[in-house]
mmCIF file of the C-alpha atoms, coordinates in Angstrom:
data_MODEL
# 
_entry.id   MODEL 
# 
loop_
_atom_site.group_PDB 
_atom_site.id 
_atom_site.type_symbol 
_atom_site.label_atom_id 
_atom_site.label_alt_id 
_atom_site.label_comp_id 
_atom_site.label_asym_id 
_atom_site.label_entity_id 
_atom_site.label_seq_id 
_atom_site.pdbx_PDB_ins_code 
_atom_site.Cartn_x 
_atom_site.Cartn_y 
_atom_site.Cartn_z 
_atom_site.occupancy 
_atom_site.B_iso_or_equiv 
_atom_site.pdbx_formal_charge 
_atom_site.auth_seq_id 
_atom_site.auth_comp_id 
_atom_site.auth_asym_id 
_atom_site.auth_atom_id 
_atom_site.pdbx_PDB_model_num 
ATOM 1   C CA . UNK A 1 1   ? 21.995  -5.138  -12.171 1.00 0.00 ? 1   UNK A CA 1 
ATOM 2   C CA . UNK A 1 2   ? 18.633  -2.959  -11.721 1.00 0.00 ? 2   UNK A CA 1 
ATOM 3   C CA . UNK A 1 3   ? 15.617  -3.698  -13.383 1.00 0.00 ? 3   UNK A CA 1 
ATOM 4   C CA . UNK A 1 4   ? 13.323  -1.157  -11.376 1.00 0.00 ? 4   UNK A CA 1 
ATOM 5   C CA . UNK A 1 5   ? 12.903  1.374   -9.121  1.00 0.00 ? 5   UNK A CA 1 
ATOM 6   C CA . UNK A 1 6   ? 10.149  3.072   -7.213  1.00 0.00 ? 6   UNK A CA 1 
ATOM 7   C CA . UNK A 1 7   ? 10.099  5.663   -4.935  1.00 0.00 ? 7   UNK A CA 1 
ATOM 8   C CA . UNK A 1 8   ? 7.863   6.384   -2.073  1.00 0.00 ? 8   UNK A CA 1 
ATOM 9   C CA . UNK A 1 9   ? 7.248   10.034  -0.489  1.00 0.00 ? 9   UNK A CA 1 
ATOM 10  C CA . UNK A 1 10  ? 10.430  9.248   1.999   1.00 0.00 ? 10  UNK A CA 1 
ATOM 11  C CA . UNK A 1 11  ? 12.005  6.009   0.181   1.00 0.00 ? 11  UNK A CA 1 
ATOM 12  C CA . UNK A 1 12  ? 13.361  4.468   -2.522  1.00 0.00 ? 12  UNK A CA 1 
ATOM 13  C CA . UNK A 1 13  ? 13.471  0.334   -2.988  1.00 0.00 ? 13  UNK A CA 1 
ATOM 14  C CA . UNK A 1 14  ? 15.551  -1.097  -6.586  1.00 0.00 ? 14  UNK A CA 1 
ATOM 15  C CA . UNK A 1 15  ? 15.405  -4.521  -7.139  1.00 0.00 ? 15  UNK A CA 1 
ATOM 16  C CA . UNK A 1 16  ? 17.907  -6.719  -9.075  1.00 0.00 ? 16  UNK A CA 1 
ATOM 17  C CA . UNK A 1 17  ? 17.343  -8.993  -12.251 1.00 0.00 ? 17  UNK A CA 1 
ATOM 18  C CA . UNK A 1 18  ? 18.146  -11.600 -9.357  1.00 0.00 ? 18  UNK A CA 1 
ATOM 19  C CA . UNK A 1 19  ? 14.964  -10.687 -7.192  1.00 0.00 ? 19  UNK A CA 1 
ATOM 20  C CA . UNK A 1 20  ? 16.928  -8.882  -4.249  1.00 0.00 ? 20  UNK A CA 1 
ATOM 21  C CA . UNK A 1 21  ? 15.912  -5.720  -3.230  1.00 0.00 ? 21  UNK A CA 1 
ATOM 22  C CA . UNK A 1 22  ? 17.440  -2.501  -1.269  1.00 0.00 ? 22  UNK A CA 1 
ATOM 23  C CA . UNK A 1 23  ? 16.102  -0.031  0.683   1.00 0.00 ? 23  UNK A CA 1 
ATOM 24  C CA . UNK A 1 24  ? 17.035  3.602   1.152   1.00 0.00 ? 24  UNK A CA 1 
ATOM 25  C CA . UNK A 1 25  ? 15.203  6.397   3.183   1.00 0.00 ? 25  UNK A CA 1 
ATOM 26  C CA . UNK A 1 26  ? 13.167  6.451   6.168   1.00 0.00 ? 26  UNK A CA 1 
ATOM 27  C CA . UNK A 1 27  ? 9.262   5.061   5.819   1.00 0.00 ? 27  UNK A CA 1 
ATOM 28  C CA . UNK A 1 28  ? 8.848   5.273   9.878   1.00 0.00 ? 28  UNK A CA 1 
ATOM 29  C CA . UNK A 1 29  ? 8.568   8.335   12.436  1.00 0.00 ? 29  UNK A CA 1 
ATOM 30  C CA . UNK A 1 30  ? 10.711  6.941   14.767  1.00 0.00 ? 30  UNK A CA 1 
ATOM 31  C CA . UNK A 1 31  ? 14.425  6.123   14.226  1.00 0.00 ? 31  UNK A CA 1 
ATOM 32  C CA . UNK A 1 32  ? 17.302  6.664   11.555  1.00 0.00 ? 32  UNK A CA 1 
ATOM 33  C CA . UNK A 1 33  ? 17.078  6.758   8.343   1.00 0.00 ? 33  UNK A CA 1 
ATOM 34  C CA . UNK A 1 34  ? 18.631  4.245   6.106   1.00 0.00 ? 34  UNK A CA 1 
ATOM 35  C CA . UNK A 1 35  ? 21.387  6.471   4.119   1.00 0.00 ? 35  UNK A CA 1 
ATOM 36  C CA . UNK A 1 36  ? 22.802  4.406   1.619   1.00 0.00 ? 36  UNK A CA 1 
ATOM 37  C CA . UNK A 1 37  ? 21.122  1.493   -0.137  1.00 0.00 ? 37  UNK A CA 1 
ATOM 38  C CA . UNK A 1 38  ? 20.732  -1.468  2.220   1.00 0.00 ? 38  UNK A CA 1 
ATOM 39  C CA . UNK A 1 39  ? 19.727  -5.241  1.041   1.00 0.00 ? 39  UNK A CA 1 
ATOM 40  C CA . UNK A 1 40  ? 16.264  -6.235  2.436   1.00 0.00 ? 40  UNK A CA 1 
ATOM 41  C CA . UNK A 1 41  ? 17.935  -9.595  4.601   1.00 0.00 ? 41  UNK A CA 1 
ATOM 42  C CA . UNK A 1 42  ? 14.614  -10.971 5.545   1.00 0.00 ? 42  UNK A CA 1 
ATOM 43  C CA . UNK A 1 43  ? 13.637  -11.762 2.021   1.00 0.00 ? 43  UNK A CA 1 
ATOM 44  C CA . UNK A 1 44  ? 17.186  -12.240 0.170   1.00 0.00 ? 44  UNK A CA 1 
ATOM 45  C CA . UNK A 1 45  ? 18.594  -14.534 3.304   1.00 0.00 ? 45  UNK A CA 1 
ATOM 46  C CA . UNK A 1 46  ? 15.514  -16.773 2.529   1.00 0.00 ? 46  UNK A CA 1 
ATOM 47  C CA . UNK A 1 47  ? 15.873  -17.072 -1.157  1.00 0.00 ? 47  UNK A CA 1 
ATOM 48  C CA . UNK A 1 48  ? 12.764  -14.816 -2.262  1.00 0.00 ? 48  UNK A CA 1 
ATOM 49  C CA . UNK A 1 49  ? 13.114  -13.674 -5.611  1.00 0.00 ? 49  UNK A CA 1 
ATOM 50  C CA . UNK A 1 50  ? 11.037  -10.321 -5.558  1.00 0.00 ? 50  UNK A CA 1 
ATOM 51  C CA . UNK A 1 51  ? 9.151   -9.806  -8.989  1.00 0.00 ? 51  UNK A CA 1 
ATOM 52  C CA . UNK A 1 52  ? 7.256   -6.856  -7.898  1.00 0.00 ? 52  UNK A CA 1 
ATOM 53  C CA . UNK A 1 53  ? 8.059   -3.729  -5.630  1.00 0.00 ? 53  UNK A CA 1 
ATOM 54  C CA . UNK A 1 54  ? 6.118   -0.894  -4.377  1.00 0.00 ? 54  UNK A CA 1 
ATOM 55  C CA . UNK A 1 55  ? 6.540   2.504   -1.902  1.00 0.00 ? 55  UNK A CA 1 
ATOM 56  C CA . UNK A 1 56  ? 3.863   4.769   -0.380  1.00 0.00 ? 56  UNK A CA 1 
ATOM 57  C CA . UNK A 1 57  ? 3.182   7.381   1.761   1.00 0.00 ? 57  UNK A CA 1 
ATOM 58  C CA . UNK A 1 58  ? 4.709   5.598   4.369   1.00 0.00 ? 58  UNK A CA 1 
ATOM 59  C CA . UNK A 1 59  ? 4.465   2.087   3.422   1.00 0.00 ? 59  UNK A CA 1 
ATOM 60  C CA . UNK A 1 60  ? 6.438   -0.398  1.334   1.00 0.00 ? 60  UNK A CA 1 
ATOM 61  C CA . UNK A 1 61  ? 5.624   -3.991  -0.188  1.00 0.00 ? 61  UNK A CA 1 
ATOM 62  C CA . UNK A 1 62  ? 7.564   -6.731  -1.830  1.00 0.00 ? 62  UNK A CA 1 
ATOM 63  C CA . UNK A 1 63  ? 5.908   -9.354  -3.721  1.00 0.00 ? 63  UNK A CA 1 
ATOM 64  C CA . UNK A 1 64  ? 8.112   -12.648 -4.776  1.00 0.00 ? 64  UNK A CA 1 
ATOM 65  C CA . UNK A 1 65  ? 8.011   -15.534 -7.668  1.00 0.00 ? 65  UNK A CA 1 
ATOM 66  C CA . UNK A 1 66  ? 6.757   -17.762 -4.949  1.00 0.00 ? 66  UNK A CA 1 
ATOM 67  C CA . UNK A 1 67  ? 3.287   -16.367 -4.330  1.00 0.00 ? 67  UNK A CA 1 
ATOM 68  C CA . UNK A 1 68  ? 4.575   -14.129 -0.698  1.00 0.00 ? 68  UNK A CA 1 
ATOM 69  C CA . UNK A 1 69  ? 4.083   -10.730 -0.275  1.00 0.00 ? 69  UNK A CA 1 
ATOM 70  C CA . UNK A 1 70  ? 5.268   -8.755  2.686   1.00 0.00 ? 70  UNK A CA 1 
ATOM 71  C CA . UNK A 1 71  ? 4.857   -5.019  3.955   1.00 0.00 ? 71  UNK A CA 1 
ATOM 72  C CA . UNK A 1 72  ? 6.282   -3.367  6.120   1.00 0.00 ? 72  UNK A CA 1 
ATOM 73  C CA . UNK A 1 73  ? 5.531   1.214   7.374   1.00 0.00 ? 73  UNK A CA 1 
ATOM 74  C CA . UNK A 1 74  ? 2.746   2.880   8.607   1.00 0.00 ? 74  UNK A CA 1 
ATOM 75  C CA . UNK A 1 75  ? -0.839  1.939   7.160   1.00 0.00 ? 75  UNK A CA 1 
ATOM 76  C CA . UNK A 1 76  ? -3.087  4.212   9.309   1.00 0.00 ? 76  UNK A CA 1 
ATOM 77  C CA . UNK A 1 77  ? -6.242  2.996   6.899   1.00 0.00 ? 77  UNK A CA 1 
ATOM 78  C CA . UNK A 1 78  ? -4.630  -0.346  6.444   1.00 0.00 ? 78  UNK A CA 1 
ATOM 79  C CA . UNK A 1 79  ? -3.138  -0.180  3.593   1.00 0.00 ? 79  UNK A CA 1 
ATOM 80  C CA . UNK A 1 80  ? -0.080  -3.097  4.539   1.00 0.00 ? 80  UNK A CA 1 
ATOM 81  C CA . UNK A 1 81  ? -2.962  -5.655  4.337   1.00 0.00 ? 81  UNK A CA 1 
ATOM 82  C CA . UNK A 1 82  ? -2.992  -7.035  7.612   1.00 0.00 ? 82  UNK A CA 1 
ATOM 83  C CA . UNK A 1 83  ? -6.390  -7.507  7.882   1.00 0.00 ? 83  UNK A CA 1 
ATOM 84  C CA . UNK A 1 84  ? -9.035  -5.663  10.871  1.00 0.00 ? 84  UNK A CA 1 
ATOM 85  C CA . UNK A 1 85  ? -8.123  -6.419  13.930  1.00 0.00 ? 85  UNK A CA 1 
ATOM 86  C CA . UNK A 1 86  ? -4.484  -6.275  12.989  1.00 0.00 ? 86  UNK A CA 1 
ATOM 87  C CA . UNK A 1 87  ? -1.400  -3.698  13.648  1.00 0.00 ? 87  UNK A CA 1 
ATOM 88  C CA . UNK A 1 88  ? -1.575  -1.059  11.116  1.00 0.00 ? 88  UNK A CA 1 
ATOM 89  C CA . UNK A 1 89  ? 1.929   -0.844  11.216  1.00 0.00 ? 89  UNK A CA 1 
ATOM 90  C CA . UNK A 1 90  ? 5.234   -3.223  11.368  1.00 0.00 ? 90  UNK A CA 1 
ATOM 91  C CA . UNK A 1 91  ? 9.020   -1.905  11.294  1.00 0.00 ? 91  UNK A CA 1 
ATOM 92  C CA . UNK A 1 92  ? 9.910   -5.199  10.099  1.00 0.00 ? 92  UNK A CA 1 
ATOM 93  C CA . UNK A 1 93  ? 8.801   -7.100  6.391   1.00 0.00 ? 93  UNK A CA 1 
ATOM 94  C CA . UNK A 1 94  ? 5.718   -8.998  7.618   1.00 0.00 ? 94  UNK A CA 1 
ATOM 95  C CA . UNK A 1 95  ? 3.513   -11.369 5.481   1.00 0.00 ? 95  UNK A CA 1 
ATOM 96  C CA . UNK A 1 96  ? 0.740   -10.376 3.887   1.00 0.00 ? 96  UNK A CA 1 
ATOM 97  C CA . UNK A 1 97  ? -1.573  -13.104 4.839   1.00 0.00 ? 97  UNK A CA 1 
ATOM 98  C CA . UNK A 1 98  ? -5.032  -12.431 2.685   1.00 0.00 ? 98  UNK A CA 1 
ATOM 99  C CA . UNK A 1 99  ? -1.904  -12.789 -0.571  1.00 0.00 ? 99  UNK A CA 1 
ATOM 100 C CA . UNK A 1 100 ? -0.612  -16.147 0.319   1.00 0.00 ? 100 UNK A CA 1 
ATOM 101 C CA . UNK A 1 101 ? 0.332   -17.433 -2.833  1.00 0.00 ? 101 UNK A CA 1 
ATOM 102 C CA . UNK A 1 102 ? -1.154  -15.093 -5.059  1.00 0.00 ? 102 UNK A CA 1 
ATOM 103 C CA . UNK A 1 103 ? 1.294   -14.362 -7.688  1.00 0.00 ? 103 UNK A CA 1 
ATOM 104 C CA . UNK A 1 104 ? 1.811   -10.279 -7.491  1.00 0.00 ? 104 UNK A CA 1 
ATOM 105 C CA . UNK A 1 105 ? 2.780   -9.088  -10.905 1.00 0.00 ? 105 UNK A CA 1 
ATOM 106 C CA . UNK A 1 106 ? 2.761   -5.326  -10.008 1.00 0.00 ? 106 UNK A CA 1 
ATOM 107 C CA . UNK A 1 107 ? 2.466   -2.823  -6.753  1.00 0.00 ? 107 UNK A CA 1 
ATOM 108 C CA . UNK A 1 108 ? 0.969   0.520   -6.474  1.00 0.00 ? 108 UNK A CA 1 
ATOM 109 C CA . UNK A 1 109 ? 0.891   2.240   -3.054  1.00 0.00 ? 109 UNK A CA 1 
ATOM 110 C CA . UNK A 1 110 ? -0.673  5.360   -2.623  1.00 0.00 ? 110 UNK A CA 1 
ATOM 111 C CA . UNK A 1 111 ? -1.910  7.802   0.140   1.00 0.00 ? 111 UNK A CA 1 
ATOM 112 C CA . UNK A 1 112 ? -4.405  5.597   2.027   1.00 0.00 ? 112 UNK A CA 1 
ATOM 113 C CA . UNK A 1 113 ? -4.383  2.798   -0.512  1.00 0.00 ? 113 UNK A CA 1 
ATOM 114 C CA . UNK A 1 114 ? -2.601  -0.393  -1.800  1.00 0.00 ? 114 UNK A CA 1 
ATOM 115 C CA . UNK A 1 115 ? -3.702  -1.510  -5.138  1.00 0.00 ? 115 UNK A CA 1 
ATOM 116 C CA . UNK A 1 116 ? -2.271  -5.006  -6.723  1.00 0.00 ? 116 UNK A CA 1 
ATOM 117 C CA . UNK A 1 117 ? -2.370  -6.673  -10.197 1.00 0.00 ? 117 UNK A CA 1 
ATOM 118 C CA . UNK A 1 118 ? -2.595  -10.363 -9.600  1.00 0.00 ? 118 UNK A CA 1 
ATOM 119 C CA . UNK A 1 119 ? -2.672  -13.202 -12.109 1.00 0.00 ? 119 UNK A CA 1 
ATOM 120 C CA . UNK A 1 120 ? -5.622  -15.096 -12.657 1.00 0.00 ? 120 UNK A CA 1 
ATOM 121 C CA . UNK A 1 121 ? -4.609  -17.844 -15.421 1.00 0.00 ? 121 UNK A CA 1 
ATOM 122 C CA . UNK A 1 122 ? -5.148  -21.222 -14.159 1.00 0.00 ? 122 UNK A CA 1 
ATOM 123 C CA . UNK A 1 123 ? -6.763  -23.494 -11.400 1.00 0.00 ? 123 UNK A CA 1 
ATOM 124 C CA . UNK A 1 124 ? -4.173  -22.808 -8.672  1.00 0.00 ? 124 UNK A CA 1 
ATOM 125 C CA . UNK A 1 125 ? -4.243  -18.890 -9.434  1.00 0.00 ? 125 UNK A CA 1 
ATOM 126 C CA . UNK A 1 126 ? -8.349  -18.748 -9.217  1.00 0.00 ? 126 UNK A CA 1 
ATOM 127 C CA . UNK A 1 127 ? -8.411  -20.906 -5.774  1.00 0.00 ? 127 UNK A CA 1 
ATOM 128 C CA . UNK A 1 128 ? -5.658  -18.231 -4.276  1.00 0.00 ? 128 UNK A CA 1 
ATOM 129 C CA . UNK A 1 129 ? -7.795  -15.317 -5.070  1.00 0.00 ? 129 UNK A CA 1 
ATOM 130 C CA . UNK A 1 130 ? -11.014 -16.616 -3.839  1.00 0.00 ? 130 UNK A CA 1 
ATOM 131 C CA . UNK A 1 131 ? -9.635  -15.329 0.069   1.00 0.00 ? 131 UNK A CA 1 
ATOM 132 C CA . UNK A 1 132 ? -8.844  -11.719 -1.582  1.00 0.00 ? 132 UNK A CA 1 
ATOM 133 C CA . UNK A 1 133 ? -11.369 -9.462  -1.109  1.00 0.00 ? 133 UNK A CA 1 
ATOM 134 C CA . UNK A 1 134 ? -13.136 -8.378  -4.170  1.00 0.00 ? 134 UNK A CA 1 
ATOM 135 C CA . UNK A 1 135 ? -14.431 -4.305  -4.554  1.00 0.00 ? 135 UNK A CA 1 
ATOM 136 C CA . UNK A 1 136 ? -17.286 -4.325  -7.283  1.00 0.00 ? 136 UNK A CA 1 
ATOM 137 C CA . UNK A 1 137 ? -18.411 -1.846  -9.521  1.00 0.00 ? 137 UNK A CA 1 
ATOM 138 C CA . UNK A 1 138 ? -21.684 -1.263  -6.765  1.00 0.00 ? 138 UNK A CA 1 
ATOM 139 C CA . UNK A 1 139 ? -19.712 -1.507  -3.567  1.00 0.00 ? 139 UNK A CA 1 
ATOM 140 C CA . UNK A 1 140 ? -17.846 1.876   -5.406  1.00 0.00 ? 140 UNK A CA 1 
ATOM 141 C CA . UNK A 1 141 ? -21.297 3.074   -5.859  1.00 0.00 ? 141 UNK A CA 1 
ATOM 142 C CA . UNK A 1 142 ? -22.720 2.485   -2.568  1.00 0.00 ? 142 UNK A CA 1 
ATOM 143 C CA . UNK A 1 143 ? -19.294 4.651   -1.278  1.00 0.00 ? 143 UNK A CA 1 
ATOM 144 C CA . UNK A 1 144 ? -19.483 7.284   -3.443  1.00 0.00 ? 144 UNK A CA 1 
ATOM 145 C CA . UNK A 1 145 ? -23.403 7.729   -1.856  1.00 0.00 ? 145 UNK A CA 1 
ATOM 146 C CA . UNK A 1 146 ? -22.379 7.085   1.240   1.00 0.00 ? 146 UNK A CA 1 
ATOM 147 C CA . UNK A 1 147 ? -19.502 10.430  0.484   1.00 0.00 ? 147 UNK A CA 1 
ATOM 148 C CA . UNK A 1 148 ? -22.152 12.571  -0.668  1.00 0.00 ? 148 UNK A CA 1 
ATOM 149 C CA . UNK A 1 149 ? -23.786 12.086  1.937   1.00 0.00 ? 149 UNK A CA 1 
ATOM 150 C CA . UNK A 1 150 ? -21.395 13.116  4.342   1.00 0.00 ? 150 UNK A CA 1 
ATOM 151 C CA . UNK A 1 151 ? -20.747 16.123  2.265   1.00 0.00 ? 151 UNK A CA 1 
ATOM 152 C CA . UNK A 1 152 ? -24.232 17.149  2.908   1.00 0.00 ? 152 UNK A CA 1 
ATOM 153 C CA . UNK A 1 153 ? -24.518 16.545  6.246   1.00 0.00 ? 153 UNK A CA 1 
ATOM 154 C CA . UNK A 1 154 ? -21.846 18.664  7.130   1.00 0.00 ? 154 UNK A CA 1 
ATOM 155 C CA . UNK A 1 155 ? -23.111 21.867  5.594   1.00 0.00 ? 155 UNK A CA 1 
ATOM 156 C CA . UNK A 1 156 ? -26.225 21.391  7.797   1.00 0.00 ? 156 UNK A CA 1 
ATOM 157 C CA . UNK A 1 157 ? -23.972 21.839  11.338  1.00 0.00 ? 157 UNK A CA 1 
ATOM 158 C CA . UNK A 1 158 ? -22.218 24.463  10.395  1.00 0.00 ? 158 UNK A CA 1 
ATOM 159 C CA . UNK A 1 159 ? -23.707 27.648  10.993  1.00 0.00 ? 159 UNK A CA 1 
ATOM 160 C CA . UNK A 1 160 ? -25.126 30.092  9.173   1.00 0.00 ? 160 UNK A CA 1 
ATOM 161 C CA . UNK A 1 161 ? -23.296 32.898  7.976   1.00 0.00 ? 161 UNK A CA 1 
ATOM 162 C CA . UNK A 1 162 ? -23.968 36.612  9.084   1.00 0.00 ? 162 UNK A CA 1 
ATOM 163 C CA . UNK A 1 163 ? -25.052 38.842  5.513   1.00 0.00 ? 163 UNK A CA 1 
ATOM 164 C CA . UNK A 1 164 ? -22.803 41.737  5.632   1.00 0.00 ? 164 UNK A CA 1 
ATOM 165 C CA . UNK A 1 165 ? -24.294 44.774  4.752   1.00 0.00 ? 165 UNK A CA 1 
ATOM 166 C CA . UNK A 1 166 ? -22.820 47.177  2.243   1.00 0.00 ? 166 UNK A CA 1 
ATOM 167 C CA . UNK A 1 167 ? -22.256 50.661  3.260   1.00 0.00 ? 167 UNK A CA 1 
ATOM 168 C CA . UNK A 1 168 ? -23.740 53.482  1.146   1.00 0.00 ? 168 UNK A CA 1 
ATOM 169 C CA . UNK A 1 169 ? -21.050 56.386  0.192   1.00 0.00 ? 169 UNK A CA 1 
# 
């Protein structure tokens, strides 16, 4: 039985009121696409029961009862989570390392972006998000400067454009 769906630009993952979850689409360049809707083996073969689900651009994430997430696509900007220094993308469910037993209540993937909601309730829950990094209110801030800033700086490479005279009838 479904209990929710969500669909990326080139995928679609359901996943049961048991936890299991199946795939259909194609979130890689290379390869066939899945046609018809395929159980994820690498999480229902080891007993995950997947609470949360998301889909990107070209990226998709699964996040169980037990505190694992996994990803698995393309994440050109990182957005699977693997950390720098990392591959940016897997064709396989990998784990999510920085998420290691943080319990994932909901997924949203996005062009360039991952965002989680992740519970914060007792002891356990606090010590598990201390290694997940934070974005404050002034690291936004210091980006959105930092954007600007670029804006303006581009304007002064580019050329100057020619005034185009108007011709008198």
């Amino acid at each position: 039985h479904p209990v929710n769906a969500v669909a990326g630009s080139n995928c679609t993952l359901v996943r049961t009121k048991h936890g299991h979850v199946y795939y259909v689409g194609k979130h890689r360049q290379v390869g066939e696409a899945t046609m018809r809707f395929t159980l994820i083996d690498a999480l229902a073969n080891n007993s995950h029961n997947v609470v949360a689900i998301g889909a990107g651009s070209a990226t998709v994430f699964c996040s169980t009862k037990a505190g694992v997430t996994v990803s698995w696509g393309m994440g050109s900007h990182g957005e699977l989570g693997y950390g720098t220094g990392e591959n940016k993308s897997s064709a396989k469910p990998k784990f999510v390392n920085v998420l290691d037993s943080c319990l994932v209540s909901a997924v949203a993937c996005g062009m360039g972006h991952t965002l989680f909601l992740i519970r914060n309730e007792d002891a356990e829950d606090a010590k598990a998000l201390k290694k997940v990094p934070k974005v404050e209110k002034d690291d936004i801030a210091q980006f959105v400067e930092q954007i600007k800033g670029k804006k303006s700086d581009a304007g002064a490479d580019e050329p100057a454009k020619k005034k185009q005279k108007s011709k008198k009838k």
